[in-house]
GROMACS .gro file of N, CA and C in nm:
model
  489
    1UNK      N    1  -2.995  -3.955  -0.454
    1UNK     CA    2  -3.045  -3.843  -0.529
    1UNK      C    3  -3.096  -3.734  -0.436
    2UNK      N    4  -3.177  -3.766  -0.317
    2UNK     CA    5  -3.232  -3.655  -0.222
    2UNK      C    6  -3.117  -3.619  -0.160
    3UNK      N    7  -3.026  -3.702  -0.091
    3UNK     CA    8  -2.906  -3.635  -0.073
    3UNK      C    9  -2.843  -3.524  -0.132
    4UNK      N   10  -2.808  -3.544  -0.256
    4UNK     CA   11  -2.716  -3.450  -0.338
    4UNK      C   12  -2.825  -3.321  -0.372
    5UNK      N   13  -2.961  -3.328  -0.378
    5UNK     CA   14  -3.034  -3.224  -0.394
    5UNK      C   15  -3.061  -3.121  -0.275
    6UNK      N   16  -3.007  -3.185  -0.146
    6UNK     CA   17  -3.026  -3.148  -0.034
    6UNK      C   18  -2.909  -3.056   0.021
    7UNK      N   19  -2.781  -3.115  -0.058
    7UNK     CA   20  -2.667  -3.040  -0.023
    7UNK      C   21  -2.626  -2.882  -0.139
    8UNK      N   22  -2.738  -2.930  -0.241
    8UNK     CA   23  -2.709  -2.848  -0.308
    8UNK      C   24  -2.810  -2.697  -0.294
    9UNK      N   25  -2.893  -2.745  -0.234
    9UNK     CA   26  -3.029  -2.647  -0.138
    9UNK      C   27  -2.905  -2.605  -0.037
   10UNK      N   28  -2.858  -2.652   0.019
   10UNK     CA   29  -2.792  -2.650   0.121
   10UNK      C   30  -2.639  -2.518   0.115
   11UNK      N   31  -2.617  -2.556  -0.018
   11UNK     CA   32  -2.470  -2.500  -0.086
   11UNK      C   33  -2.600  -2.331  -0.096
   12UNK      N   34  -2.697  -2.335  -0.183
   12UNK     CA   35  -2.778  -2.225  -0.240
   12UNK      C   36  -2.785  -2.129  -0.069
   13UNK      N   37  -2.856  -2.206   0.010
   13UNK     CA   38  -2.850  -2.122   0.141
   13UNK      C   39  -2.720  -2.085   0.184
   14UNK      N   40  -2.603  -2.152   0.195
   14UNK     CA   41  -2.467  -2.095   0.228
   14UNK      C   42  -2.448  -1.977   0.147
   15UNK      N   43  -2.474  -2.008   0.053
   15UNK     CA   44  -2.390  -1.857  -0.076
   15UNK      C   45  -2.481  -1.751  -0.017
   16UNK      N   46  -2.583  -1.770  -0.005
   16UNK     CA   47  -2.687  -1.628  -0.025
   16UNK      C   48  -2.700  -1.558   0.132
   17UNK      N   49  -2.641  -1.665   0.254
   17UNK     CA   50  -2.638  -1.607   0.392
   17UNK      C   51  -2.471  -1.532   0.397
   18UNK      N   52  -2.359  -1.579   0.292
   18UNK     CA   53  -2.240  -1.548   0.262
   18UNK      C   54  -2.304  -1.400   0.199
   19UNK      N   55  -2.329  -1.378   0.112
   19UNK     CA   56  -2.387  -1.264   0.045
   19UNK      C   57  -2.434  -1.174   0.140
   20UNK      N   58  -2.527  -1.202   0.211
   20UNK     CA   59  -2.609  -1.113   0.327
   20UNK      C   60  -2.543  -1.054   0.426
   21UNK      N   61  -2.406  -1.133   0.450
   21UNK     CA   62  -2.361  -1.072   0.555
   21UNK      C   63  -2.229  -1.069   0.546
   22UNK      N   64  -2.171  -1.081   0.438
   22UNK     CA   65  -2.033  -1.049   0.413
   22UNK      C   66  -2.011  -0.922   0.347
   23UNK      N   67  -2.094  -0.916   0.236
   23UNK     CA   68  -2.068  -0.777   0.159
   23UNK      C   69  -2.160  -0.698   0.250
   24UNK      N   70  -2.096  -0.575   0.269
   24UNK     CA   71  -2.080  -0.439   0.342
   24UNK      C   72  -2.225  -0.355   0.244
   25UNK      N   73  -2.320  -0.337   0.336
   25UNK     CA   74  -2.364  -0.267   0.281
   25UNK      C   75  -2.347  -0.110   0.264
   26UNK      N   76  -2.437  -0.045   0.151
   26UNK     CA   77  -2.436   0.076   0.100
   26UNK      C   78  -2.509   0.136   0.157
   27UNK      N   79  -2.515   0.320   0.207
   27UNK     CA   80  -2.628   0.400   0.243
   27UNK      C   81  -2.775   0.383   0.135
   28UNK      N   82  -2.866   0.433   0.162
   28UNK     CA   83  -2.942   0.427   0.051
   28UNK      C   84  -3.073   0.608   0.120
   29UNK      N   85  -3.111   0.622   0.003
   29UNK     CA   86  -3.215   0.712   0.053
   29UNK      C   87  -3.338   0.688  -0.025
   30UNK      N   88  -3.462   0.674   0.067
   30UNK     CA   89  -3.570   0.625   0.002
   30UNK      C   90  -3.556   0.492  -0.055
   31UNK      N   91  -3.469   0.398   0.003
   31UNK     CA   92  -3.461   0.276  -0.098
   31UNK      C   93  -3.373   0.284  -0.219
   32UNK      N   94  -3.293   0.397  -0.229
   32UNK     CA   95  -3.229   0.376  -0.364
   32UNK      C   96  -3.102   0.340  -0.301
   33UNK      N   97  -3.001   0.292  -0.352
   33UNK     CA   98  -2.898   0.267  -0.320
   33UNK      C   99  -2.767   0.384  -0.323
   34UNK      N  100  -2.710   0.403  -0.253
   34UNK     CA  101  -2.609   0.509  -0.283
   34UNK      C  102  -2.530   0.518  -0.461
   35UNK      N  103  -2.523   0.400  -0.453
   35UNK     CA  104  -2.434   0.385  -0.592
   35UNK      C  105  -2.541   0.442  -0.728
   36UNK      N  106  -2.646   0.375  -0.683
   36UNK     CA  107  -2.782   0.447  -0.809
   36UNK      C  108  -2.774   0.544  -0.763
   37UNK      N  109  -2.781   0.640  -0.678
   37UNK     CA  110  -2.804   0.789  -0.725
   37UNK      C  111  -2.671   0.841  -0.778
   38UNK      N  112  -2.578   0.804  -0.757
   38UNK     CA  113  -2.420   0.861  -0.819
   38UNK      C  114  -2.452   0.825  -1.012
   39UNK      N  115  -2.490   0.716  -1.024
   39UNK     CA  116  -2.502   0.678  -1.151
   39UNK      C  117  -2.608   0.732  -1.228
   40UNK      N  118  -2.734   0.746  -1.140
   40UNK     CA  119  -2.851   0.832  -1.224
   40UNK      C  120  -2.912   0.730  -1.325
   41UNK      N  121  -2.967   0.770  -1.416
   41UNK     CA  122  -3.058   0.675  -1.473
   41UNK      C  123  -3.188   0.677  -1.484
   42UNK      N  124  -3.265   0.557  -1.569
   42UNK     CA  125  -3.416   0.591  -1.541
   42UNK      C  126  -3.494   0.510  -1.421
   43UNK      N  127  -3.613   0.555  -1.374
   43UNK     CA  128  -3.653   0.509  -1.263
   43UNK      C  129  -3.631   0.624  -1.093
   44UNK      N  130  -3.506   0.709  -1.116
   44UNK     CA  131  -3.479   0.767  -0.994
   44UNK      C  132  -3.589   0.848  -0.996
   45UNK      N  133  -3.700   0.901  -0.899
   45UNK     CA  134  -3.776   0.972  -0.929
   45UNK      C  135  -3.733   1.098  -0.759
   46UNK      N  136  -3.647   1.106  -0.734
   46UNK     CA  137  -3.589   1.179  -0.596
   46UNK      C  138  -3.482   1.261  -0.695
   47UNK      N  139  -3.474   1.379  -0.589
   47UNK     CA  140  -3.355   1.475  -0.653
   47UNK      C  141  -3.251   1.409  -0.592
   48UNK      N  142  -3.147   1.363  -0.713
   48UNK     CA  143  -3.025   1.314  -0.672
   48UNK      C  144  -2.934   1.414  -0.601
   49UNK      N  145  -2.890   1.521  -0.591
   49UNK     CA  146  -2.831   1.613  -0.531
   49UNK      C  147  -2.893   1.623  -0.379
   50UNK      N  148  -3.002   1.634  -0.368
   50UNK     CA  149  -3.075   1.628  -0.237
   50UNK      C  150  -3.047   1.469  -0.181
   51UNK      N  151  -3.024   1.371  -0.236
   51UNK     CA  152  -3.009   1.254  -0.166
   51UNK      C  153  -2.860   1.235  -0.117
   52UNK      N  154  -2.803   1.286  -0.214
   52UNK     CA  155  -2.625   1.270  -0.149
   52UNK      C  156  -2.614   1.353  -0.070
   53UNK      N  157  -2.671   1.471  -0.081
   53UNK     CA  158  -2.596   1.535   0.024
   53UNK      C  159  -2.677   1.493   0.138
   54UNK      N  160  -2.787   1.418   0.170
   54UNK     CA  161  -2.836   1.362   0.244
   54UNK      C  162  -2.768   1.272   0.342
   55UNK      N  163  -2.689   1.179   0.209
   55UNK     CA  164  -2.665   1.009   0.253
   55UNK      C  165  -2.512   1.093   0.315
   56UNK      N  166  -2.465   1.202   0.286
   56UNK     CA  167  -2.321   1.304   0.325
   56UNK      C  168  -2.217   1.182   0.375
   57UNK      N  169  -2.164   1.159   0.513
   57UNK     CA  170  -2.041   1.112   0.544
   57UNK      C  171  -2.050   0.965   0.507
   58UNK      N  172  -2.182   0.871   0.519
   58UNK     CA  173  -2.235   0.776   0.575
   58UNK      C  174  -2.183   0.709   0.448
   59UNK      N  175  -2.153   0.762   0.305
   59UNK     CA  176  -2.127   0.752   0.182
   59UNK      C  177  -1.965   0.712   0.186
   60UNK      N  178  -1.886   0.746   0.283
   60UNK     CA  179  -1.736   0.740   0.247
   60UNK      C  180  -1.685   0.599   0.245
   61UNK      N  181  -1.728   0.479   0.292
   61UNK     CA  182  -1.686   0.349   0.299
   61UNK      C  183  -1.720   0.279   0.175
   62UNK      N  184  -1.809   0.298   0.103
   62UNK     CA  185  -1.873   0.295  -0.029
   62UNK      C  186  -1.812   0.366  -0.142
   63UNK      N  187  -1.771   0.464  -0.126
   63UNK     CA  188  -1.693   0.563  -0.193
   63UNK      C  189  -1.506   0.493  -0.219
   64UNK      N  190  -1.483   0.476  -0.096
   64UNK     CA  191  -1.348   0.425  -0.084
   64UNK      C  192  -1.331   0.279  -0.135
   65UNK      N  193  -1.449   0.167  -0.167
   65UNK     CA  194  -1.436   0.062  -0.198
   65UNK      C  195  -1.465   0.111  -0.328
   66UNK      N  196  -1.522   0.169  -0.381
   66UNK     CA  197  -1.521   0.234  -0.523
   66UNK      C  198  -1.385   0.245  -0.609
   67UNK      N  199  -1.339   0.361  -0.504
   67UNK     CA  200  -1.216   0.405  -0.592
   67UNK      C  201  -1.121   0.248  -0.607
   68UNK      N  202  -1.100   0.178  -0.503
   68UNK     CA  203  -1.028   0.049  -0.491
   68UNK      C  204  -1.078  -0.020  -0.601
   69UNK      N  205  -1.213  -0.068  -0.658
   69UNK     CA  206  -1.248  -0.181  -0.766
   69UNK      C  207  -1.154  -0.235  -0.925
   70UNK      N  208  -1.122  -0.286  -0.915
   70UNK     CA  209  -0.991  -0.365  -0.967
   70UNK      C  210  -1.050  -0.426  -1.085
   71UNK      N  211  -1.185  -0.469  -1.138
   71UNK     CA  212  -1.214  -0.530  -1.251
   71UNK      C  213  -1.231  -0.405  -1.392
   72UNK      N  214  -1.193  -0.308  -1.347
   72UNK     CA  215  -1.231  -0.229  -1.465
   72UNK      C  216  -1.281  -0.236  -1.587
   73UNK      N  217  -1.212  -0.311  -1.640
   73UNK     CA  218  -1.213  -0.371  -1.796
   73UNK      C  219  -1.286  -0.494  -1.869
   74UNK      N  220  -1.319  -0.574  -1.728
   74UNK     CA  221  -1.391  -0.686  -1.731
   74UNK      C  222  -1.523  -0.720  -1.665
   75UNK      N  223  -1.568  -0.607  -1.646
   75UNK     CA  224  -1.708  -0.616  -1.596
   75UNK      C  225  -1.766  -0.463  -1.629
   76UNK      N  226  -1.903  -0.436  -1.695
   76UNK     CA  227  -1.914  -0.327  -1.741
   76UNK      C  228  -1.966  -0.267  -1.571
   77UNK      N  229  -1.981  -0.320  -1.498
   77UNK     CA  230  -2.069  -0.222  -1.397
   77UNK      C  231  -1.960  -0.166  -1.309
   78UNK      N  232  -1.868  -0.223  -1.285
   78UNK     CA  233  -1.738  -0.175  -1.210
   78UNK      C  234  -1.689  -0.038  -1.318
   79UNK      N  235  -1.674  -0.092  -1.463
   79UNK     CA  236  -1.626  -0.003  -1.514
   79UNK      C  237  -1.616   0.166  -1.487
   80UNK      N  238  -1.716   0.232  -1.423
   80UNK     CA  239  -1.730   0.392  -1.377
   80UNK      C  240  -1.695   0.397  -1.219
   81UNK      N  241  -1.697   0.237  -1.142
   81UNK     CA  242  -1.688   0.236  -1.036
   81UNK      C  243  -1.594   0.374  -0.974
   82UNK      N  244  -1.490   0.364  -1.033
   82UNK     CA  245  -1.373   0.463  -0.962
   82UNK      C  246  -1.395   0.625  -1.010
   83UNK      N  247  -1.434   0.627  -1.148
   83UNK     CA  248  -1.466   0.817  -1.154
   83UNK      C  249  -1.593   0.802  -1.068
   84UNK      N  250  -1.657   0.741  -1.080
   84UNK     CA  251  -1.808   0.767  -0.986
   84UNK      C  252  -1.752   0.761  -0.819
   85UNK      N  253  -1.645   0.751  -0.786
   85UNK     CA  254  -1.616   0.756  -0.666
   85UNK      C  255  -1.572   0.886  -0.672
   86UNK      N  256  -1.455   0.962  -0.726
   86UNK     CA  257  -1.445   1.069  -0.756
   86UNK      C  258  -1.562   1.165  -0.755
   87UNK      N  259  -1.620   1.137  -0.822
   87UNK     CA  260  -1.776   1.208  -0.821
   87UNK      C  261  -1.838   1.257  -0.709
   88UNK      N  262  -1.840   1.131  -0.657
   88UNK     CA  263  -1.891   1.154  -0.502
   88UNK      C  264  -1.814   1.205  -0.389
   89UNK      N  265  -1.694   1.241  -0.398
   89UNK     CA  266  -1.582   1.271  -0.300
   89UNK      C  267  -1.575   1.429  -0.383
   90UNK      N  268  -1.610   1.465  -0.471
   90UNK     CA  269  -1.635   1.630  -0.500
   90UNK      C  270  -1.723   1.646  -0.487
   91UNK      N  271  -1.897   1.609  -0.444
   91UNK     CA  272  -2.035   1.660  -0.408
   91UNK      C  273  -2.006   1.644  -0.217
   92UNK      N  274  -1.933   1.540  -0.200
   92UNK     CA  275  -1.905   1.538  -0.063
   92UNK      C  276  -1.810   1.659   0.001
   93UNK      N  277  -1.715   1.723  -0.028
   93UNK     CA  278  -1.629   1.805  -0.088
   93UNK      C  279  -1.585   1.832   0.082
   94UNK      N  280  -1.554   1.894   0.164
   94UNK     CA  281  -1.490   1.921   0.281
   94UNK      C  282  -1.539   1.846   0.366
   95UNK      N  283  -1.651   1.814   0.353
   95UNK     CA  284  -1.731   1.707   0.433
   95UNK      C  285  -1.703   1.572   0.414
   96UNK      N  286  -1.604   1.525   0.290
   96UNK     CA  287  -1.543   1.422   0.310
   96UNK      C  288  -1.385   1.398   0.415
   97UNK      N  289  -1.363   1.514   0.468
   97UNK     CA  290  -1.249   1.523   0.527
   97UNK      C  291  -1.197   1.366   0.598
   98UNK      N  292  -1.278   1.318   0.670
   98UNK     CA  293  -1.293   1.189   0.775
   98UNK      C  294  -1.217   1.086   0.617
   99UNK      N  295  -1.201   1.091   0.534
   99UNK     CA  296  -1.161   1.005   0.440
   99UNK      C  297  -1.024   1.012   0.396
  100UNK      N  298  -0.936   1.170   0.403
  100UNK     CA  299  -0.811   1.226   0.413
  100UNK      C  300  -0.724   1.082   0.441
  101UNK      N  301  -0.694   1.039   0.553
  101UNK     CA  302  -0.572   0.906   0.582
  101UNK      C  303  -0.627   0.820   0.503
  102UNK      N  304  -0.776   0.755   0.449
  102UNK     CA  305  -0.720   0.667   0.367
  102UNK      C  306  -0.684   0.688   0.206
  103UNK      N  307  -0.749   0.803   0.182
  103UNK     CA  308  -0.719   0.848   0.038
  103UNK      C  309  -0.576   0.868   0.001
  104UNK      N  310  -0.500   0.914   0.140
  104UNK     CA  311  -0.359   0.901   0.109
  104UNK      C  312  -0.297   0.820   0.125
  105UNK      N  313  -0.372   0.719   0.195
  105UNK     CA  314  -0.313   0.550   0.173
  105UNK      C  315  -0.328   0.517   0.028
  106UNK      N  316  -0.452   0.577  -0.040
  106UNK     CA  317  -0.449   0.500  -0.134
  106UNK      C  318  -0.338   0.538  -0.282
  107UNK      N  319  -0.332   0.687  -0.241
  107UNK     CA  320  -0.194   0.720  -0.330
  107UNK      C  321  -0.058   0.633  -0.363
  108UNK      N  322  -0.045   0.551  -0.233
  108UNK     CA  323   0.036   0.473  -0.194
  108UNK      C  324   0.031   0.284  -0.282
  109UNK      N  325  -0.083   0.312  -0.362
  109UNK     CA  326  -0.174   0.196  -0.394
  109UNK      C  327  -0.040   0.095  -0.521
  110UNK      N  328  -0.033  -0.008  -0.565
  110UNK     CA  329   0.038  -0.045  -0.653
  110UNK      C  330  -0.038  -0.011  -0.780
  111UNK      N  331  -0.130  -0.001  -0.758
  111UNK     CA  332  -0.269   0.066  -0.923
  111UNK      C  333  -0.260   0.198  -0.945
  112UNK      N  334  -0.170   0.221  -1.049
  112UNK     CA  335  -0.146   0.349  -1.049
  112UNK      C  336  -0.299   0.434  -1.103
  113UNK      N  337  -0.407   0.381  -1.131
  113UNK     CA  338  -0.546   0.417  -1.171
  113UNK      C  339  -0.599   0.457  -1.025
  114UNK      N  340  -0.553   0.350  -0.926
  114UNK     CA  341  -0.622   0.380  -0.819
  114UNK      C  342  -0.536   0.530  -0.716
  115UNK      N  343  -0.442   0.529  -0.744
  115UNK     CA  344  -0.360   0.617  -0.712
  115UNK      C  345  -0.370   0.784  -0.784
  116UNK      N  346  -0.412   0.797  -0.876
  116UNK     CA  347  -0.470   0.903  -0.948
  116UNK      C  348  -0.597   0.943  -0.947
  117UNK      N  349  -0.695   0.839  -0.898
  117UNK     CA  350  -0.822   0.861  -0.876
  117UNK      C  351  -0.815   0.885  -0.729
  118UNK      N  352  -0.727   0.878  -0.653
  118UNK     CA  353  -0.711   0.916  -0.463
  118UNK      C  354  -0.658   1.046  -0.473
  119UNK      N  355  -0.579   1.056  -0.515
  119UNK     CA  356  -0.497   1.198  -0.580
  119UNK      C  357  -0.586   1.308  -0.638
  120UNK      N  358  -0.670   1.243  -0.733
  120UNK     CA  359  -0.798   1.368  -0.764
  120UNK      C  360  -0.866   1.382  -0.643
  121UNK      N  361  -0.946   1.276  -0.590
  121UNK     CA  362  -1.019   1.280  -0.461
  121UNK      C  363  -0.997   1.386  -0.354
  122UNK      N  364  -0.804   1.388  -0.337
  122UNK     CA  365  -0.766   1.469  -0.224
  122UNK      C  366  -0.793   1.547  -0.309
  123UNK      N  367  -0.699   1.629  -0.351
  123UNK     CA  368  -0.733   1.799  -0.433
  123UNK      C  369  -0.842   1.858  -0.446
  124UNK      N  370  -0.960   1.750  -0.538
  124UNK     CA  371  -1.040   1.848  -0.592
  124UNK      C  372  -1.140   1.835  -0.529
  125UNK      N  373  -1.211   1.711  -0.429
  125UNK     CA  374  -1.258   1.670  -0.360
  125UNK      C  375  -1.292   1.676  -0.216
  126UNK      N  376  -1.196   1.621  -0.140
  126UNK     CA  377  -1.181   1.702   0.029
  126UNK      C  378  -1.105   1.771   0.003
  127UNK      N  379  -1.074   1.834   0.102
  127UNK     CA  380  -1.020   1.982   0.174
  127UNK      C  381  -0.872   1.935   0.268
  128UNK      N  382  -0.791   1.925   0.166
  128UNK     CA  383  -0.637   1.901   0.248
  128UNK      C  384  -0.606   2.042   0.285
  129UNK      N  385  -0.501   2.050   0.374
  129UNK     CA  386  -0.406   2.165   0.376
  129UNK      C  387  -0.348   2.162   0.307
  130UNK      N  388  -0.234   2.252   0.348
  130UNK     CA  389  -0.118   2.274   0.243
  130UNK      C  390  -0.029   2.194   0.271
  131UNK      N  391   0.044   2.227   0.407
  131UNK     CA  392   0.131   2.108   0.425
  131UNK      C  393   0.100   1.972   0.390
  132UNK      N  394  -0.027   1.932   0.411
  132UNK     CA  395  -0.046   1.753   0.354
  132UNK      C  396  -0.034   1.785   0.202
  133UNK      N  397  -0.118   1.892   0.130
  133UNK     CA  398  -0.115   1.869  -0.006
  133UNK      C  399   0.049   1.835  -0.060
  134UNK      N  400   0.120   1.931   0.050
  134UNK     CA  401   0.271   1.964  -0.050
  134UNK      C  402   0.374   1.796  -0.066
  135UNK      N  403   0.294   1.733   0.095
  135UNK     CA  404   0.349   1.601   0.092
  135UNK      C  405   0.314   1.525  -0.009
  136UNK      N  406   0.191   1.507  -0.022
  136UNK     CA  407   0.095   1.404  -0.084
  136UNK      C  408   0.170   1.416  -0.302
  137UNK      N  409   0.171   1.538  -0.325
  137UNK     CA  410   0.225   1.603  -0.388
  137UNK      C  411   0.336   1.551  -0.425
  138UNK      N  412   0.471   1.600  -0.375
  138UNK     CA  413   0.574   1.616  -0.363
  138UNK      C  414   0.620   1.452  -0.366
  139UNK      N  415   0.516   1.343  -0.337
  139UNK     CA  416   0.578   1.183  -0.348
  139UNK      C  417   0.512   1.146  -0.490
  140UNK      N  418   0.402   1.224  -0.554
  140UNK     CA  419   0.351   1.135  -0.629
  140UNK      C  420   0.441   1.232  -0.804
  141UNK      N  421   0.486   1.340  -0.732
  141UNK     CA  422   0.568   1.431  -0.878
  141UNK      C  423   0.653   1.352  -0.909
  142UNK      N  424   0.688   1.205  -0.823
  142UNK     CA  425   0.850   1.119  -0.853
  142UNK      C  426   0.750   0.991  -0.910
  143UNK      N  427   0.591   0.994  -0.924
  143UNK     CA  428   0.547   0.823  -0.957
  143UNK      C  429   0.579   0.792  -1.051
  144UNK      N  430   0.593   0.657  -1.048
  144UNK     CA  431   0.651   0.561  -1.198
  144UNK      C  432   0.545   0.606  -1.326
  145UNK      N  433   0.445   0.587  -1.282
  145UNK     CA  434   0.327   0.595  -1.396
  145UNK      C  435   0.334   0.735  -1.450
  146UNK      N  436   0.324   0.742  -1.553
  146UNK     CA  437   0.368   0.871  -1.624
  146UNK      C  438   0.215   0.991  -1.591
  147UNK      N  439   0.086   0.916  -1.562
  147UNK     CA  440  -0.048   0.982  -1.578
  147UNK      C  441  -0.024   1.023  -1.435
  148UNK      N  442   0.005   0.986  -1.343
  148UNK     CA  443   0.018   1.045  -1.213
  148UNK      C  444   0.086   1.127  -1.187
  149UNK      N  445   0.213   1.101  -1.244
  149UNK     CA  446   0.334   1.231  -1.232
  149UNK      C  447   0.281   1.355  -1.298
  150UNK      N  448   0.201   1.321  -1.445
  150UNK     CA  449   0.163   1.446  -1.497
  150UNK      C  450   0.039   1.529  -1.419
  151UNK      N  451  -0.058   1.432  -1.365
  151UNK     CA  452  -0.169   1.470  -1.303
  151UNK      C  453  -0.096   1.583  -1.180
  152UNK      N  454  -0.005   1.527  -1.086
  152UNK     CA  455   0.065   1.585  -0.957
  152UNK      C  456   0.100   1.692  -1.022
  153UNK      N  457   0.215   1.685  -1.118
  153UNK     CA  458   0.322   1.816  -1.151
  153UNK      C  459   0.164   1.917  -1.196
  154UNK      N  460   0.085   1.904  -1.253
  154UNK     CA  461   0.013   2.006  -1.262
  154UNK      C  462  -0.095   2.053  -1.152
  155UNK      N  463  -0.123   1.981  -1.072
  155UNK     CA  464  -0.177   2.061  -0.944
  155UNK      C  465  -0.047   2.108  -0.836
  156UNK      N  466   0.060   2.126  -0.860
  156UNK     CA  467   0.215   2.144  -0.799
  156UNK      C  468   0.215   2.283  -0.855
  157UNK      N  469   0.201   2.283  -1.011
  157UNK     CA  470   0.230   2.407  -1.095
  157UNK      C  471   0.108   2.527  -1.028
  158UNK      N  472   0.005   2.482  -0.980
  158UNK     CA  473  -0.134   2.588  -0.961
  158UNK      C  474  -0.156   2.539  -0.829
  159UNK      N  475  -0.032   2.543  -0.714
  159UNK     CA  476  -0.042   2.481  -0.607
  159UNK      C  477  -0.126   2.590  -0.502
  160UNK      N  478  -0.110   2.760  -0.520
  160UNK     CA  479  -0.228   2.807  -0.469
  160UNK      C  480  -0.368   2.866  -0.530
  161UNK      N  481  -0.392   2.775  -0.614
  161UNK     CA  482  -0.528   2.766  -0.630
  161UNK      C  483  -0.587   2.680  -0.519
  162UNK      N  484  -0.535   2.524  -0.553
  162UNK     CA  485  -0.589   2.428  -0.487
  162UNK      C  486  -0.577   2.411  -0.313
  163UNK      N  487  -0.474   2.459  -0.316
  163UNK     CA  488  -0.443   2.470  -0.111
  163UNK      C  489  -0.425   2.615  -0.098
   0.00000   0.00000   0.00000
C-alpha cells in the first residue's frame, strides 16, 4: 500500500516538473499573463494597450502557438485562441515583422483555419512588401478551402491599399 502511494506522489511530482518545464512560457506584465491581457476581462486593473505594447516582440512565440491551436471546438478556452492571435499581430502591427517566415509557413498549414488566420496576420497585421504580399497571395488565390481563396482574391482585388 505505501508503495503504490509513493509512486503515485511520485507520478504527481513527474507531471507537474513535466508542466514546469515543458510548456513554454508566456510574457506577462505586472503578473498578468500575455494571453489575459489579449482576452481582457474582470480583475485586469493595468491599461491593456499599455501592456502589449509593452510585452511588443517578446509576445510573437505566444502569438504563433496561438494561431496554430487545433482544439477549437472542444475546449472553450482555445476556442478565441487563433482570432486572439490575430488580435495581437494587428496591435503588434510592423513590429511584428520578426514573425513574417513563420506566418508564411503557416499559410502553408494543412488547417485551412490556420492558414487564413496567418494570411490575415500577414496583411492586416505585419508589414509585408509587395513582392512577398503578391507571392503569399498569388498561392493562396489557388487554396482548396473556399474561405481562403475568397479571403486572398479580395485582398488581391485592393492589392494597393494593403502593400
Amino acid at each position: 500500500m505505501k508503495c503504490s502511494a509513493a509512486a503515485v506522489m511520485l507520478g504527481v511530482i513527474a507531471w507537474n516538473l513535466c508542466q514546469l518545464f515543458a510548456i513554454p512560457r508566456e510574457p506577462t506584465y505586472d503578473g498578468i499573463p500575455y494571453t489575459r491581457l489579449l482576452y481582457g476581462g474582470p480583475g485586469i486593473t493595468v491599461d491593456r494597450d499599455k501592456a502589449i505594447r509593452a510585452i511588443g516582440t517578446n509576445a510573437i512565440p505566444t502569438l504563433l502557438r496561438m494561431l496554430q491551436t487545433k482544439e477549437r471546438f472542444w475546449n472553450y478556452n482555445s476556442l478565441y485562441r487563433p482570432s486572439m492571435a490575430v488580435n495581437g499581430f494587428e496591435r503588434l502591427g510592423p513590429a511584428g515583422s520578426p514573425a513574417i517566415p513563420d506566418l508564411v509557413k503557416l499559410t502553408r498549414s494543412e488547417d485551412p483555419v490556420t492558414r487564413l488566420d496567418a494570411l490575415i496576420c500577414l496583411v492586416e497585421g505585419v508589414t509585408l512588401d509587395r513582392k512577398q504580399g503578391e507571392s503569399v497571395l498569388n498561392q493562396l488565390t489557388n487554396d482548396p478551402d473556399v474561405c481562403v481563396r475568397k479571403q486572398a482574391n479580395l485582398y488581391w482585388s485592393h492589392l494597393d491599399i494593403y502593400f
